Amino acid sequence: MTAQTVQQGDLVTVIGLEVHVQLETDTKIFCGCSTERTDEPNENVCPVCLGLPGALPVLNEAAVEAAVKIGKAIDADIPEETRFHRKNYYYPDLPKNFQITQYDEPICADGELEISVEGDRRTVTVERAHLEEDPGSLQHVGGGGGIDSAEYTLVDYNRAGTPLMEIVTAPDFRSPAEVRAFLAELEEVLEYLGVFDAERDGSLRIDANLSIIPAEEIDGEDTAEIGAEALAAANRTEVKNISSHKGAQKALAYEETRQKNAIQRGRAVEQETRHWDESRGITVSMRSKEEEKDYRYFEEADLPPLRVSGWKEEIAIPELPTARRERFEDEYGLSDEAASKLTSTKQVADFYEDVAGEYDPDLAATWVADNLLGELNYRDMEITAIEGRLEEVTRLVELVATDEITAKNARETVLRSMLDDGRTPDEVVAEEGLGKTGEDEVKRAVVEAVEENPDAVADYESGDDGAINFLVGQVMQKTGGSADPGDVNQLLRAELED
Ligand code: ADP
Ligand code: ZN
Ligand code: MG
């Protein structure tokens, strides 16, 4: 996807992702158990998600609807009919000893997602996206606390059966930074669709495949054109246990360096599964990579084939971030940067449109993109932290738009107090005496300042323009800082012209 010319001797990095996304549904994918997080282990369980003999799965319509929305958002082919398979493996977090997943007939195939990397827009191919169930979770206790060093391990099946969408990309990435951009874009799209909650722990889990291909083995002229044969022949590692954008970038940067070093020293890269150790910042070998035949896939006979034709057409999706960003640029005349910031989450974008509808779109952009997001960011807060108070922010913009308070006071005093001590804008304005001084009062202060400071006036009249600043300062003092310095400057000049 990156159109970079290949140079002799280059080592080209190739990355493909398998992203597991937890879908936001009230209940699990094959039973009626709640997906709500709870601190009590094994609370949300039943015979189906515990894999007890004889219990039968029933597919959750909401999970299918979410999958169709994702398919539409990435412009994928959604076949008329799709099927479920059993993927067999033994691990304590998997009570049935198989996972219900999809195999050769996934619900979505051949989609794409556009990303932006350092100003360049590129398209990443999504080979497939399929529905499956999440396993339970293991808790390693005592000893070293690690998977291989704990005294014992506890298992919690609350998570077992949570609906997942596994999104598999083509090996289209050429750097860890591109991967990070993709994950950010994907998360944005999923949040816009309302099928995903990024705040939820473990809601995004990434397996990242990386290989290094020497330039000599690439048929094409540039790094975008690596032939299927070269891709298949390359030994790659699959790095597991990645749960954030930043983690993905770090893990892959480590893995990229590790493999390049091996190749430069003439050593082969093993085809294997590796574990990202976040705290140590390294990847460690887990096992040789399993092959498809190890899983003995066979059809899930307890679930009939799923037909979505006739229904999928009715499932609507909202305007997505890219389209919305472009519309913000056209409709409100915003810069690319402002439009990107304002569409970063649906809530921010919705809020911006509310404010822009009532006041000047530029003023609204400054307030939402710079002031509000800036102050929230400084406090490590998300827009959700003020969810119930967006009317108060609108009122604040109104106070500025109607010239009742200065922009400086609005941001530095009113907005900050709103976030820090929870007061409303009107309370802060009244309690801190921020109401802009009336024009008459400012004029009186201007006349006084001119009368009381003949030396400064003389300096100004003899051509020392800087003397005006001293006089502005005097007026600001007299009005307790609540006059607009620009207005004061103009009034002073007018007064001195007479
Ligand atoms: P497997 O059968 O081993 O699971 P797949 O063809 O399903 O392999 O691909 C799994 C993931 O590996 C995909 O995300 C794909 O993009 C990625 N991948 C394939 N070839 C390479 C490669 N040479 N380097 C890095 N990633 C690759
Ligand atoms: Zn259950
Ligand atoms: Mg595969």
Coordinates of C-alpha atoms and ligand atoms in Angstrom, one line a residue:
M1 CA 0.0 0.0 0.0
T2 CA 2.9 2.4 0.6
A3 CA 4.3 3.4 -2.8
Q4 CA 8.0 3.3 -1.8
T5 CA 10.6 2.3 -4.3
V6 CA 12.6 -0.7 -3.3
Q7 CA 16.4 -0.3 -3.1
Q8 CA 18.8 -3.2 -3.4
G9 CA 19.7 -4.5 0.1
D10 CA 16.5 -3.1 1.7
L11 CA 14.7 -5.2 4.3
V12 CA 11.0 -4.6 3.9
T13 CA 8.7 -4.9 6.9
V14 CA 5.3 -6.6 6.2
I15 CA 2.5 -6.7 8.8
G16 CA -1.0 -8.1 8.8
L17 CA -3.5 -7.9 11.7
E18 CA -6.1 -10.1 13.3
V19 CA -8.2 -7.7 15.5
H20 CA -10.7 -9.1 17.9
V21 CA -13.4 -6.7 18.8
Q22 CA -15.9 -7.2 21.6
L23 CA -19.4 -6.3 20.3
E24 CA -21.6 -4.2 22.6
T25 CA -24.6 -6.4 23.1
D26 CA -26.7 -6.8 26.3
T27 CA -26.4 -10.5 26.2
K28 CA -23.9 -13.1 25.0
I29 CA -23.8 -14.5 21.5
F30 CA -25.3 -18.0 22.1
C31 CA -27.2 -17.6 25.4
G32 CA -29.2 -15.0 27.4
C33 CA -26.4 -14.3 30.0
S34 CA -25.6 -10.7 30.6
T35 CA -22.4 -9.3 29.1
E36 CA -22.2 -6.7 31.9
R37 CA -18.8 -6.6 33.7
T38 CA -18.9 -7.8 37.3
D39 CA -16.3 -8.3 39.9
E40 CA -17.9 -11.5 41.0
P41 CA -16.3 -14.4 39.0
N42 CA -18.6 -16.9 37.3
E43 CA -21.7 -14.8 38.0
N44 CA -23.0 -14.4 34.4
V45 CA -23.0 -18.0 33.4
C46 CA -25.4 -20.7 32.3
P47 CA -25.3 -24.3 30.9
V48 CA -24.7 -22.9 27.4
C49 CA -21.7 -20.7 28.1
L50 CA -20.3 -23.2 30.6
G51 CA -20.4 -25.9 27.8
L52 CA -22.5 -28.3 29.8
P53 CA -23.5 -31.5 27.9
G54 CA -26.8 -31.1 26.0
A55 CA -27.0 -27.3 26.2
L56 CA -27.8 -25.8 22.8
P57 CA -26.7 -22.4 21.4
V58 CA -29.2 -19.9 20.1
L59 CA -27.7 -17.1 17.9
N60 CA -28.1 -13.5 19.3
E61 CA -29.7 -11.3 16.6
A62 CA -28.1 -8.1 18.0
A63 CA -24.6 -9.6 17.4
V64 CA -25.5 -10.4 13.8
E65 CA -26.8 -6.9 13.3
A66 CA -23.6 -5.4 14.7
A67 CA -21.6 -7.6 12.3
V68 CA -23.6 -6.5 9.3
K69 CA -23.1 -2.8 10.4
I70 CA -19.3 -3.4 10.5
G71 CA -19.5 -5.1 7.1
K72 CA -21.4 -2.2 5.6
A73 CA -19.0 0.3 7.1
I74 CA -15.9 -1.3 5.6
D75 CA -17.8 -1.9 2.3
A76 CA -17.4 -5.7 2.5
D77 CA -19.3 -8.4 0.7
I78 CA -22.0 -9.8 3.0
P79 CA -23.1 -13.1 1.5
E80 CA -26.7 -14.2 1.5
E81 CA -25.9 -17.2 3.7
T82 CA -23.1 -17.7 6.2
R83 CA -22.2 -20.6 8.5
F84 CA -20.6 -21.4 11.9
H85 CA -17.8 -23.9 12.5
R86 CA -16.2 -25.5 15.5
K87 CA -12.5 -24.7 16.1
N88 CA -11.2 -27.4 18.3
Y89 CA -8.5 -26.9 20.9
Y90 CA -7.9 -27.7 24.5
Y91 CA -7.4 -24.8 27.0
P92 CA -9.0 -24.3 30.4
D93 CA -10.7 -21.0 29.4
L94 CA -12.6 -22.9 26.7
P95 CA -15.3 -25.0 28.5
K96 CA -16.5 -27.0 25.4
N97 CA -13.0 -27.6 24.1
F98 CA -14.0 -26.0 20.9
Q99 CA -14.8 -22.4 20.0
I100 CA -17.9 -21.6 17.8
T101 CA -16.5 -19.4 15.1
Q102 CA -16.8 -19.0 11.3
Y103 CA -14.4 -20.6 8.9
D104 CA -14.8 -20.7 5.1
E105 CA -18.1 -18.7 4.9
P106 CA -17.6 -15.6 7.1
I107 CA -20.2 -12.9 7.4
C108 CA -17.9 -10.3 5.8
A109 CA -15.3 -10.7 3.1
D110 CA -13.2 -8.3 1.1
G111 CA -13.7 -5.0 2.7
E112 CA -11.5 -2.0 3.1
L113 CA -10.7 0.9 5.4
E114 CA -9.1 4.2 4.5
I115 CA -6.4 5.5 6.8
S116 CA -4.3 8.6 7.0
V117 CA -0.6 8.4 7.8
E118 CA 1.4 11.6 8.0
G119 CA -1.1 13.3 5.7
D120 CA -1.2 10.5 3.1
R121 CA -4.5 8.7 2.7
R122 CA -4.2 5.0 2.0
T123 CA -6.5 2.0 1.8
V124 CA -6.1 -1.2 3.8
T125 CA -7.8 -4.4 2.6
V126 CA -9.8 -6.3 5.2
E127 CA -9.7 -9.9 3.9
R128 CA -12.5 -11.1 6.1
A129 CA -14.4 -10.4 9.3
H130 CA -16.2 -13.1 11.2
L131 CA -18.4 -13.7 14.3
E132 CA -17.2 -15.9 17.1
E133 CA -17.5 -16.4 20.9
D134 CA -14.9 -15.1 23.4
P135 CA -13.4 -17.7 25.7
G136 CA -13.4 -17.2 29.5
S137 CA -10.5 -15.5 31.3
L138 CA -7.7 -17.0 33.4
Q139 CA -6.2 -15.5 36.5
H140 CA -2.8 -16.6 37.5
V141 CA -2.3 -16.5 41.3
G142 CA 0.7 -16.7 43.7
G143 CA 4.3 -17.5 42.9
G144 CA 5.6 -15.2 40.1
G145 CA 2.1 -14.4 39.0
G146 CA 2.9 -15.1 35.4
I147 CA 1.4 -17.8 33.1
D148 CA 4.5 -20.0 33.7
S149 CA 5.3 -19.0 37.3
A150 CA 2.1 -18.8 39.3
E151 CA 1.2 -21.2 42.0
Y152 CA -2.2 -21.9 40.6
T153 CA -4.7 -20.6 38.1
L154 CA -8.4 -19.6 38.5
V155 CA -10.8 -19.5 35.7
D156 CA -13.7 -17.1 35.2
Y157 CA -16.4 -17.8 32.6
N158 CA -18.1 -14.4 32.8
R159 CA -16.5 -13.4 29.6
A160 CA -17.1 -16.8 27.8
G161 CA -19.6 -16.3 25.1
T162 CA -19.2 -12.5 24.7
P163 CA -19.7 -11.8 21.0
L164 CA -16.5 -11.0 19.1
M165 CA -15.9 -9.9 15.5
E166 CA -12.5 -11.0 14.3
I167 CA -11.3 -8.6 11.6
V168 CA -8.4 -9.9 9.5
T169 CA -6.4 -7.5 7.2
A170 CA -4.3 -8.3 4.2
P171 CA -0.5 -8.0 4.9
D172 CA -0.8 -4.4 3.8
F173 CA 1.1 -2.5 6.5
R174 CA 4.7 -1.5 6.0
S175 CA 5.4 0.0 9.4
P176 CA 4.2 -0.1 13.0
A177 CA 3.0 3.5 12.6
E178 CA 0.6 2.5 9.9
V179 CA -0.8 -0.2 12.2
R180 CA -1.4 2.4 14.9
A181 CA -3.2 4.7 12.4
F182 CA -5.4 1.8 11.2
L183 CA -6.4 0.8 14.8
A184 CA -7.3 4.4 15.6
E185 CA -9.5 4.7 12.5
L186 CA -11.1 1.3 13.1
E187 CA -11.9 2.2 16.7
E188 CA -13.5 5.4 15.5
V189 CA -15.6 3.7 13.0
L190 CA -16.7 1.0 15.5
E191 CA -17.7 3.7 18.0
Y192 CA -19.6 5.6 15.4
L193 CA -21.5 2.5 14.6
G194 CA -22.3 2.1 18.3
V195 CA -21.2 -1.5 18.3
F196 CA -18.1 -1.1 20.5
D197 CA -17.0 0.5 23.7
A198 CA -13.3 1.4 23.7
E199 CA -13.4 2.3 27.4
R200 CA -14.1 -1.3 28.3
D201 CA -11.0 -3.3 29.4
G202 CA -10.0 -5.9 26.9
S203 CA -12.6 -4.8 24.3
L204 CA -9.9 -4.7 21.6
R205 CA -7.3 -7.5 21.3
I206 CA -4.8 -7.7 18.5
D207 CA -2.7 -10.5 17.0
A208 CA -0.1 -9.0 14.8
N209 CA 1.8 -10.9 12.1
L210 CA 5.2 -9.5 11.1
S211 CA 7.8 -10.7 8.6
I212 CA 10.8 -9.1 7.0
I213 CA 11.2 -9.6 3.2
P214 CA 14.6 -8.8 1.5
A215 CA 14.3 -6.5 -1.5
E216 CA 15.7 -9.2 -3.8
E217 CA 12.6 -11.3 -3.2
I218 CA 10.1 -8.6 -4.2
D219 CA 9.0 -8.8 -7.9
G220 CA 7.6 -5.3 -8.2
E221 CA 9.2 -2.0 -8.2
D222 CA 7.9 -0.8 -5.0
T223 CA 7.0 -2.1 -1.5
A224 CA 3.3 -2.1 -2.2
E225 CA 3.7 -4.8 -4.8
I226 CA 5.0 -7.8 -3.0
G227 CA 3.9 -11.0 -4.7
A228 CA 1.8 -13.6 -3.0
E229 CA 4.6 -16.1 -3.3
A230 CA 7.1 -13.9 -1.5
L231 CA 4.5 -13.3 1.2
A232 CA 3.8 -16.9 1.7
A233 CA 7.4 -17.9 1.7
A234 CA 8.4 -15.4 4.4
N235 CA 8.8 -16.7 7.9
R236 CA 6.5 -14.6 10.1
T237 CA 5.8 -14.4 13.8
E238 CA 2.4 -13.8 15.3
V239 CA 2.6 -11.6 18.3
K240 CA -0.3 -12.0 20.8
N241 CA -1.4 -10.2 23.9
I242 CA -1.6 -6.7 22.4
S243 CA -4.5 -4.6 23.7
S244 CA -3.9 -1.0 22.7
H245 CA -2.8 1.1 19.7
K246 CA 0.3 2.2 21.5
G247 CA 1.0 -1.4 22.6
A248 CA 0.7 -2.5 19.0
Q249 CA 3.1 0.1 17.7
K250 CA 5.7 -0.7 20.5
A251 CA 5.4 -4.5 20.2
L252 CA 5.8 -4.3 16.4
A253 CA 8.7 -1.9 16.5
Y254 CA 10.4 -4.4 18.9
E255 CA 9.6 -7.3 16.7
E256 CA 10.8 -5.5 13.5
T257 CA 14.2 -4.7 15.1
R258 CA 14.5 -8.2 16.4
Q259 CA 13.9 -9.9 13.1
K260 CA 16.1 -7.4 11.1
N261 CA 18.9 -8.0 13.5
A262 CA 18.6 -11.8 13.1
I263 CA 18.6 -11.5 9.3
Q264 CA 21.6 -9.1 9.3
R265 CA 23.5 -11.6 11.4
G266 CA 22.6 -14.4 8.9
R267 CA 20.3 -16.2 11.3
A268 CA 16.9 -17.5 10.3
V269 CA 13.7 -16.1 11.8
E270 CA 11.6 -18.9 13.3
Q271 CA 7.9 -19.1 12.3
E272 CA 6.3 -18.9 15.7
T273 CA 3.8 -17.4 18.1
R274 CA 5.2 -14.8 20.4
H275 CA 3.8 -13.1 23.5
W276 CA 4.1 -9.3 24.0
D277 CA 5.3 -8.6 27.5
E278 CA 4.1 -5.1 28.0
S279 CA 5.9 -4.4 31.3
R280 CA 9.3 -5.5 29.9
G281 CA 8.6 -4.1 26.5
I282 CA 9.7 -7.2 24.6
T283 CA 8.2 -10.2 22.8
V284 CA 9.0 -13.7 24.0
S285 CA 8.6 -17.0 22.2
M286 CA 5.5 -19.0 23.2
R287 CA 5.2 -21.9 20.8
S288 CA 5.7 -22.9 17.3
K289 CA 2.9 -21.5 15.2
E290 CA -0.1 -23.8 15.0
E291 CA -1.4 -24.7 11.6
E292 CA -5.0 -24.7 10.4
K293 CA -5.1 -28.5 10.4
D294 CA -4.4 -28.5 14.1
Y295 CA -7.8 -27.1 14.7
R296 CA -9.8 -29.8 13.0
Y297 CA -12.5 -27.4 11.9
F298 CA -15.9 -28.9 11.3
E299 CA -19.4 -27.5 10.8
E300 CA -21.4 -26.5 13.9
A301 CA -24.4 -28.7 13.5
D302 CA -26.2 -27.2 16.4
L303 CA -26.6 -23.9 14.5
P304 CA -28.4 -23.8 11.2
P305 CA -26.9 -21.7 8.3
L306 CA -27.6 -18.0 8.8
R307 CA -29.4 -16.2 6.1
V308 CA -29.1 -12.4 6.2
S309 CA -30.4 -11.6 2.8
G310 CA -33.6 -9.6 2.9
W311 CA -32.7 -8.3 6.4
K312 CA -29.2 -6.9 5.9
E313 CA -30.7 -4.3 3.5
E314 CA -32.7 -2.8 6.3
I315 CA -29.8 -2.4 8.7
A316 CA -28.8 1.3 8.5
I317 CA -25.4 2.8 9.5
P318 CA -24.8 6.4 10.4
E319 CA -22.5 8.8 8.5
L320 CA -18.9 7.6 9.2
P321 CA -15.9 9.7 10.4
T322 CA -14.3 10.1 7.0
A323 CA -17.5 11.3 5.3
R324 CA -18.3 13.5 8.3
R325 CA -14.9 15.1 8.3
E326 CA -15.2 15.9 4.6
R327 CA -18.6 17.4 5.2
F328 CA -17.4 19.5 8.1
E329 CA -14.7 20.9 5.8
D330 CA -17.2 21.7 3.0
E331 CA -20.2 22.8 5.0
Y332 CA -18.5 24.8 7.8
G333 CA -15.3 25.7 6.0
L334 CA -13.1 24.1 8.6
S335 CA -9.4 23.1 8.2
D336 CA -8.5 19.5 7.8
E337 CA -7.0 19.5 11.2
A338 CA -10.0 21.1 13.0
A339 CA -12.4 18.8 11.1
S340 CA -10.3 15.7 12.1
K341 CA -10.3 16.7 15.8
L342 CA -14.0 17.4 15.8
T343 CA -14.9 14.1 14.2
S344 CA -12.6 12.0 16.4
T345 CA -15.6 10.7 18.4
K346 CA -19.3 10.8 17.5
Q347 CA -20.2 12.6 20.7
V348 CA -17.7 15.5 20.0
A349 CA -19.0 15.7 16.4
D350 CA -22.6 15.8 17.4
F351 CA -21.9 18.4 20.0
Y352 CA -20.0 20.5 17.5
E353 CA -22.9 20.4 15.1
D354 CA -25.3 21.5 17.9
V355 CA -23.1 24.6 18.7
A356 CA -22.3 25.4 15.1
G357 CA -26.0 25.4 14.3
E358 CA -26.6 28.2 16.8
Y359 CA -23.5 30.3 16.7
D360 CA -20.8 31.0 14.2
P361 CA -19.2 27.7 13.0
D362 CA -15.7 29.1 13.4
L363 CA -16.4 30.3 17.0
A364 CA -17.9 26.9 17.7
A365 CA -14.8 25.1 16.2
T366 CA -12.5 27.2 18.4
W367 CA -14.6 26.4 21.4
V368 CA -15.1 22.7 20.9
A369 CA -11.8 21.7 19.2
D370 CA -9.4 24.0 21.0
N371 CA -10.8 25.2 24.3
L372 CA -13.0 22.4 25.4
L373 CA -11.0 19.4 24.1
G374 CA -7.8 21.2 25.2
E375 CA -8.9 21.7 28.7
L376 CA -10.4 18.1 28.9
N377 CA -7.2 16.7 27.5
Y378 CA -5.1 18.6 30.0
R379 CA -7.1 17.0 32.8
D380 CA -7.0 13.5 31.2
M381 CA -10.8 13.7 30.8
E382 CA -13.0 12.4 28.0
I383 CA -16.0 14.2 26.6
T384 CA -18.1 11.6 28.3
A385 CA -17.0 13.2 31.7
I386 CA -19.3 16.2 30.9
E387 CA -22.0 14.3 29.1
G388 CA -24.9 15.8 31.1
R389 CA -23.4 19.3 31.0
L390 CA -23.1 20.1 27.3
E391 CA -25.8 22.7 27.6
E392 CA -23.6 24.5 30.1
V393 CA -20.8 24.6 27.5
T394 CA -23.3 25.9 24.9
R395 CA -24.3 28.6 27.4
L396 CA -20.6 29.5 27.8
V397 CA -20.2 29.9 24.0
E398 CA -23.3 32.1 24.1
L399 CA -21.8 34.4 26.7
V400 CA -18.8 34.8 24.5
A401 CA -20.8 35.2 21.2
T402 CA -23.0 37.9 22.7
D403 CA -20.0 39.7 24.1
E404 CA -21.0 39.4 27.7
I405 CA -17.6 38.1 28.9
T406 CA -14.2 38.1 27.3
A407 CA -12.9 35.0 25.5
K408 CA -9.9 35.0 27.8
N409 CA -12.1 35.0 31.0
A410 CA -14.4 32.4 29.3
R411 CA -11.6 29.9 28.9
E412 CA -9.3 30.6 31.7
T413 CA -11.8 31.2 34.5
V414 CA -15.2 30.0 33.5
L415 CA -14.4 26.8 31.6
R416 CA -11.7 25.8 34.0
S417 CA -13.9 26.3 37.1
M418 CA -16.7 24.4 35.3
L419 CA -14.4 21.4 35.0
D420 CA -12.6 21.7 38.3
D421 CA -15.3 22.6 40.8
G422 CA -18.5 21.8 38.8
R423 CA -20.0 25.3 38.9
T424 CA -22.2 26.5 36.0
P425 CA -21.0 29.3 33.7
D426 CA -23.5 31.8 35.1
E427 CA -22.5 31.0 38.6
V428 CA -18.8 31.5 37.8
V429 CA -19.5 34.8 36.0
A430 CA -21.6 36.1 38.9
E431 CA -19.3 34.9 41.7
E432 CA -16.1 36.0 40.1
G433 CA -17.6 39.3 38.8
L434 CA -16.6 38.6 35.2
G435 CA -19.5 40.4 33.4
K436 CA -17.9 42.7 30.8
T437 CA -17.8 46.3 32.0
G438 CA -20.4 48.4 30.2
E439 CA -19.2 50.7 27.5
D440 CA -20.1 53.8 29.4
E441 CA -18.0 52.7 32.3
V442 CA -15.0 51.9 30.0
K443 CA -15.3 55.3 28.4
R444 CA -15.3 57.0 31.8
A445 CA -12.2 55.1 32.8
V446 CA -10.5 56.1 29.5
V447 CA -11.2 59.8 30.1
E448 CA -9.9 59.4 33.7
A449 CA -6.7 57.6 32.6
V450 CA -6.0 60.4 30.1
E451 CA -6.5 63.1 32.7
E452 CA -4.4 61.4 35.3
N453 CA -1.4 60.6 33.1
P454 CA -0.3 63.7 31.3
D455 CA 3.3 62.4 30.9
A456 CA 2.2 59.3 29.0
V457 CA -0.2 61.3 26.9
A458 CA 2.7 63.7 26.0
D459 CA 4.9 60.7 25.1
Y460 CA 2.2 59.3 22.9
E461 CA 1.6 62.6 21.2
S462 CA 5.3 63.0 20.5
G463 CA 5.2 59.7 18.6
D464 CA 6.0 57.1 21.3
D465 CA 3.3 54.6 20.3
G466 CA 4.3 52.3 23.2
A467 CA 2.9 54.8 25.7
I468 CA -0.5 53.6 24.7
N469 CA 0.1 50.3 26.4
F470 CA 0.7 52.0 29.7
L471 CA -2.6 53.8 29.3
V472 CA -4.4 50.5 28.4
G473 CA -3.0 49.0 31.6
Q474 CA -4.4 51.9 33.6
V475 CA -7.9 51.5 32.2
M476 CA -7.7 47.7 32.7
Q477 CA -6.9 48.3 36.3
K478 CA -9.7 50.7 36.8
T479 CA -12.2 48.2 35.3
G480 CA -10.9 45.3 37.3
G481 CA -9.6 43.5 34.2
S482 CA -13.1 43.0 32.7
A483 CA -12.8 45.3 29.8
D484 CA -11.7 44.1 26.4
P485 CA -8.1 45.3 25.9
G486 CA -8.6 45.7 22.1
D487 CA -11.6 47.9 22.7
V488 CA -9.8 49.9 25.3
N489 CA -6.9 50.5 22.9
Q490 CA -9.3 51.9 20.2
L491 CA -11.2 54.0 22.7
L492 CA -8.0 55.5 23.9
R493 CA -6.7 56.3 20.5
A494 CA -10.1 58.0 19.6
E495 CA -9.9 60.0 22.8
L496 CA -6.3 61.1 22.1
E497 CA -7.2 62.1 18.5
D498 CA -9.7 64.8 19.8
Ligands
ADP1 P1 -2.9 -18.3 8.8 O1 -3.5 -19.3 8.0 O2 -1.5 -18.7 9.3 O3 -3.8 -17.8 9.9 P2 -3.7 -16.2 7.1 O4 -3.4 -16.2 5.6 O5 -5.0 -16.4 7.6 O6 -2.6 -17.1 7.8 O7 -3.2 -14.8 7.6 C1 -3.2 -14.5 8.9 C2 -2.6 -13.0 9.1 O8 -1.3 -13.0 8.7 C3 -3.3 -12.0 8.2 O9 -3.6 -10.8 9.0 C4 -2.3 -11.7 7.1 O10 -2.4 -10.4 6.6 C5 -1.0 -12.0 7.8 N1 0.1 -12.3 6.9 C6 0.1 -13.1 5.9 N2 1.3 -13.2 5.3 C7 2.1 -12.3 6.0 C8 3.5 -12.0 5.9 N3 4.3 -12.5 5.0 N4 3.9 -11.1 6.8 C9 3.1 -10.6 7.8 N5 1.9 -10.9 7.9 C10 1.3 -11.8 7.0
ZN2 ZN -24.7 -18.2 29.4
MG3 MG -5.9 -17.5 9.4

